[in-house]
Amino acid sequence: MNEPQSLPLFPLPLVVCPSEVIPLHIFEPRYRDLMAWCRSEQGEGRSGSFVIALGQSEKLSEVATVVRLARVLKEYPDGQLDVAVQGLFRCRIAQVRTEHRYQTADCTRFDDRHADWDEALATQAYVLHNQLLKLGTGEVLDPSAYAGRTALSFFMAPTSGLGMAERQQLIEMTDETGRLRFMVRHLQDLIDQITHVHASLASIQGGVGVLSLLRSSRSG
């Protein structure tokens, strides 16, 4: 998509990373129309892709993500839908138009300026990401899940506790080394915060235990 292309636009208070799969509940009539268009396009063998951009129609982020309808999860009697969409690639929005009940965006593909990345940073990000997952869930991903990724940062982002502003900052970066550096800082900071909270909770629980023992000894 090097040439400008017009695609349906779905403004939302979220940022989708390339390759990420997210669920959406579709209830507004204009976006039901958009989903109908996607399904019709896919039925004809085309991608039926559209753009998800952070913000409101009046104030959208310039860099967004082109996504595809991956699956319809549930259809409701009143026409509402639960769907899963998958991020494909980033784009830059040049102009927003109103040609249907939903808007369309004139956009061009937004790619990295540098294809290479720092392997040491990638390894550091991998280790920290697994450390965070272990702290948060008690489990880690199989190493094969990371294999063959051309953008490790985008793969880790959905399970790294990033806020939407941070996600937007990530997709606006134009090289993987910069994104990995960003992720390493974020992951280390979040791990430090969680570790501190765990230590504080342990201290609180220990203090409560001592108070309980004192009360028990006095009553005895």
CSV table of C-alpha atoms in Angstrom, one decimal:
chain,number,residue,atom,x,y,z
A,1,MET,CA,0.0,0.0,0.0
A,2,ASN,CA,2.6,2.6,-1.1
A,3,GLU,CA,0.1,4.6,-3.0
A,4,PRO,CA,-2.6,6.5,-1.1
A,5,GLN,CA,-5.7,4.4,-0.5
A,6,SER,CA,-9.2,5.1,0.9
A,7,LEU,CA,-10.3,2.7,3.6
A,8,PRO,CA,-13.2,2.7,6.1
A,9,LEU,CA,-12.3,4.4,9.4
A,10,PHE,CA,-13.2,3.3,12.9
A,11,PRO,CA,-12.1,5.8,15.5
A,12,LEU,CA,-11.7,4.2,18.9
A,13,PRO,CA,-10.1,4.9,22.3
A,14,LEU,CA,-7.6,2.2,21.6
A,15,VAL,CA,-4.4,1.4,19.7
A,16,VAL,CA,-4.0,-1.8,17.8
A,17,CYS,CA,-0.4,-3.1,17.2
A,18,PRO,CA,0.4,-5.0,14.0
A,19,SER,CA,-0.3,-8.7,14.4
A,20,GLU,CA,-2.4,-8.1,17.5
A,21,VAL,CA,-5.9,-9.7,17.7
A,22,ILE,CA,-8.5,-7.8,19.7
A,23,PRO,CA,-12.2,-8.3,20.3
A,24,LEU,CA,-14.8,-5.6,19.5
A,25,HIS,CA,-18.5,-5.3,20.3
A,26,ILE,CA,-20.2,-3.6,17.3
A,27,PHE,CA,-23.4,-1.9,18.2
A,28,GLU,CA,-23.7,1.5,16.3
A,29,PRO,CA,-25.5,1.2,13.0
A,30,ARG,CA,-22.8,2.9,11.0
A,31,TYR,CA,-20.2,0.4,12.2
A,32,ARG,CA,-22.6,-2.5,11.6
A,33,ASP,CA,-22.6,-1.2,8.0
A,34,LEU,CA,-18.8,-1.2,8.1
A,35,MET,CA,-18.7,-4.8,9.2
A,36,ALA,CA,-21.2,-5.7,6.5
A,37,TRP,CA,-18.9,-4.1,4.0
A,38,CYS,CA,-15.9,-6.1,5.3
A,39,ARG,CA,-17.8,-9.4,5.1
A,40,SER,CA,-19.0,-8.6,1.6
A,41,GLU,CA,-15.4,-7.7,0.5
A,42,GLN,CA,-14.0,-10.9,2.0
A,43,GLY,CA,-16.8,-12.9,0.4
A,44,GLU,CA,-15.5,-11.5,-3.0
A,45,GLY,CA,-11.9,-12.6,-2.1
A,46,ARG,CA,-10.7,-9.2,-1.1
A,47,SER,CA,-9.2,-8.2,2.3
A,48,GLY,CA,-12.0,-6.0,3.5
A,49,SER,CA,-9.5,-4.1,5.7
A,50,PHE,CA,-10.2,-0.9,7.5
A,51,VAL,CA,-8.4,1.6,9.8
A,52,ILE,CA,-8.6,1.8,13.6
A,53,ALA,CA,-7.3,5.2,14.8
A,54,LEU,CA,-7.0,6.5,18.4
A,55,GLY,CA,-9.3,9.4,19.2
A,56,GLN,CA,-12.5,10.9,18.1
A,57,SER,CA,-13.5,11.9,14.6
A,58,GLU,CA,-12.6,15.6,15.3
A,59,LYS,CA,-9.2,14.7,16.7
A,60,LEU,CA,-7.5,11.5,15.4
A,61,SER,CA,-4.0,10.3,15.8
A,62,GLU,CA,-2.2,10.7,12.4
A,63,VAL,CA,-0.6,7.3,12.6
A,64,ALA,CA,-3.0,4.4,12.9
A,65,THR,CA,-3.3,0.7,12.1
A,66,VAL,CA,-4.9,-1.1,9.2
A,67,VAL,CA,-6.8,-4.2,10.5
A,68,ARG,CA,-8.8,-7.0,9.0
A,69,LEU,CA,-12.0,-8.7,10.2
A,70,ALA,CA,-10.6,-12.0,11.5
A,71,ARG,CA,-13.8,-13.7,12.8
A,72,VAL,CA,-17.4,-13.0,13.7
A,73,LEU,CA,-17.7,-14.4,17.2
A,74,LYS,CA,-21.4,-13.8,17.8
A,75,GLU,CA,-24.3,-12.2,16.0
A,76,TYR,CA,-27.2,-10.8,18.1
A,77,PRO,CA,-30.8,-10.7,17.0
A,78,ASP,CA,-30.8,-6.9,16.8
A,79,GLY,CA,-27.8,-6.8,14.5
A,80,GLN,CA,-25.1,-6.2,17.0
A,81,LEU,CA,-21.9,-8.2,16.6
A,82,ASP,CA,-19.0,-9.5,18.6
A,83,VAL,CA,-16.0,-9.7,16.3
A,84,ALA,CA,-12.2,-10.3,16.4
A,85,VAL,CA,-10.0,-8.1,14.3
A,86,GLN,CA,-6.2,-8.5,13.6
A,87,GLY,CA,-3.7,-5.7,13.1
A,88,LEU,CA,-2.0,-5.8,9.7
A,89,PHE,CA,0.3,-2.8,9.4
A,90,ARG,CA,0.6,0.8,10.3
A,91,CYS,CA,-0.6,3.7,8.1
A,92,ARG,CA,-0.5,7.5,8.1
A,93,ILE,CA,-3.9,9.3,7.7
A,94,ALA,CA,-3.8,12.2,5.3
A,95,GLN,CA,-7.4,13.1,5.1
A,96,VAL,CA,-10.8,11.9,6.6
A,97,ARG,CA,-13.9,11.9,4.4
A,98,THR,CA,-17.5,11.3,5.0
A,99,GLU,CA,-18.9,9.3,2.1
A,100,HIS,CA,-21.0,6.7,3.9
A,101,ARG,CA,-22.6,6.5,7.4
A,102,TYR,CA,-19.1,5.7,8.6
A,103,GLN,CA,-16.0,7.8,7.6
A,104,THR,CA,-13.2,6.8,5.3
A,105,ALA,CA,-9.5,7.7,5.6
A,106,ASP,CA,-7.1,8.5,2.8
A,107,CYS,CA,-3.9,6.8,4.0
A,108,THR,CA,-0.5,5.5,3.0
A,109,ARG,CA,1.5,2.7,4.6
A,110,PHE,CA,3.8,3.8,7.5
A,111,ASP,CA,6.9,1.6,7.6
A,112,ASP,CA,10.2,1.6,9.5
A,113,ARG,CA,13.1,3.5,8.1
A,114,HIS,CA,15.6,1.0,9.4
A,115,ALA,CA,15.0,-2.8,9.1
A,116,ASP,CA,17.8,-3.9,11.5
A,117,TRP,CA,17.6,-4.0,15.3
A,118,ASP,CA,19.9,-4.4,18.2
A,119,GLU,CA,20.1,-8.1,19.2
A,120,ALA,CA,21.3,-7.3,22.7
A,121,LEU,CA,18.2,-5.1,23.3
A,122,ALA,CA,16.0,-7.8,21.9
A,123,THR,CA,17.4,-10.3,24.3
A,124,GLN,CA,17.0,-7.9,27.2
A,125,ALA,CA,13.4,-7.1,26.3
A,126,TYR,CA,12.7,-10.9,26.0
A,127,VAL,CA,14.1,-11.6,29.5
A,128,LEU,CA,12.2,-8.7,31.0
A,129,HIS,CA,8.9,-9.5,29.3
A,130,ASN,CA,9.1,-13.1,30.7
A,131,GLN,CA,9.9,-11.7,34.1
A,132,LEU,CA,6.8,-9.5,34.0
A,133,LEU,CA,4.6,-12.3,32.8
A,134,LYS,CA,5.9,-14.5,35.6
A,135,LEU,CA,5.2,-11.8,38.2
A,136,GLY,CA,1.7,-11.1,36.7
A,137,THR,CA,0.4,-14.5,35.9
A,138,GLY,CA,2.8,-17.1,37.3
A,139,GLU,CA,3.6,-18.3,33.8
A,140,VAL,CA,5.8,-17.5,30.9
A,141,LEU,CA,5.5,-17.9,27.1
A,142,ASP,CA,7.2,-20.7,25.3
A,143,PRO,CA,10.3,-19.3,23.6
A,144,SER,CA,9.0,-20.5,20.2
A,145,ALA,CA,6.3,-17.8,20.5
A,146,TYR,CA,9.0,-15.1,20.1
A,147,ALA,CA,10.7,-16.9,17.2
A,148,GLY,CA,10.6,-15.3,13.7
A,149,ARG,CA,9.2,-12.0,14.8
A,150,THR,CA,10.3,-9.1,12.7
A,151,ALA,CA,8.9,-6.6,15.3
A,152,LEU,CA,9.3,-8.1,18.8
A,153,SER,CA,8.1,-4.9,20.4
A,154,PHE,CA,4.7,-5.1,18.7
A,155,PHE,CA,4.4,-8.8,19.8
A,156,MET,CA,5.2,-7.9,23.5
A,157,ALA,CA,3.1,-4.7,23.7
A,158,PRO,CA,-0.3,-6.2,24.3
A,159,THR,CA,0.9,-8.1,27.4
A,160,SER,CA,3.2,-5.5,28.8
A,161,GLY,CA,0.8,-3.2,30.6
A,162,LEU,CA,1.2,-0.2,28.2
A,163,GLY,CA,-1.4,2.6,28.3
A,164,MET,CA,-3.0,3.8,25.1
A,165,ALA,CA,-0.7,6.9,24.9
A,166,GLU,CA,2.3,4.6,25.3
A,167,ARG,CA,1.0,2.3,22.6
A,168,GLN,CA,0.5,5.2,20.3
A,169,GLN,CA,4.0,6.4,21.0
A,170,LEU,CA,5.2,2.9,20.1
A,171,ILE,CA,3.5,2.6,16.7
A,172,GLU,CA,4.7,6.1,15.7
A,173,MET,CA,8.4,5.0,16.1
A,174,THR,CA,10.2,4.2,12.9
A,175,ASP,CA,12.8,1.7,14.0
A,176,GLU,CA,12.7,-1.5,16.0
A,177,THR,CA,15.7,-0.6,18.1
A,178,GLY,CA,14.0,2.5,19.3
A,179,ARG,CA,10.9,0.5,20.2
A,180,LEU,CA,12.9,-2.1,22.0
A,181,ARG,CA,14.7,0.5,24.0
A,182,PHE,CA,11.3,2.0,24.9
A,183,MET,CA,10.0,-1.4,25.9
A,184,VAL,CA,13.0,-2.2,28.0
A,185,ARG,CA,12.6,1.0,30.0
A,186,HIS,CA,8.9,0.4,30.4
A,187,LEU,CA,9.2,-3.3,31.4
A,188,GLN,CA,11.9,-2.6,33.9
A,189,ASP,CA,9.9,0.3,35.5
A,190,LEU,CA,6.8,-1.8,35.7
A,191,ILE,CA,8.6,-4.8,37.2
A,192,ASP,CA,10.2,-2.5,39.8
A,193,GLN,CA,6.7,-1.1,40.7
A,194,ILE,CA,5.1,-4.6,41.0
A,195,THR,CA,8.0,-5.8,43.0
A,196,HIS,CA,7.7,-2.8,45.4
A,197,VAL,CA,3.9,-3.5,45.7
A,198,HIS,CA,4.5,-7.1,46.5
A,199,ALA,CA,7.0,-6.2,49.1
A,200,SER,CA,4.7,-3.6,50.6
A,201,LEU,CA,1.8,-6.2,50.7
A,202,ALA,CA,4.1,-8.7,52.4
A,203,SER,CA,5.0,-6.1,55.0
A,204,ILE,CA,1.4,-5.2,55.6
A,205,GLN,CA,0.4,-8.9,56.0
A,206,GLY,CA,3.3,-9.4,58.4
A,207,GLY,CA,2.2,-6.4,60.4
A,208,VAL,CA,-1.3,-7.6,60.6
A,209,GLY,CA,-0.1,-11.0,61.7
A,210,VAL,CA,1.9,-9.5,64.5
A,211,LEU,CA,-1.2,-7.5,65.7
A,212,SER,CA,-3.2,-10.7,65.6
A,213,LEU,CA,-0.7,-12.4,67.8
A,214,LEU,CA,-0.6,-9.5,70.3
A,215,ARG,CA,-4.4,-9.5,70.5
A,216,SER,CA,-4.4,-13.3,71.0
A,217,SER,CA,-1.8,-13.1,73.8
A,218,ARG,CA,-3.7,-10.3,75.6
A,219,SER,CA,-7.0,-12.1,75.5
A,220,GLY,CA,-5.2,-15.3,76.8
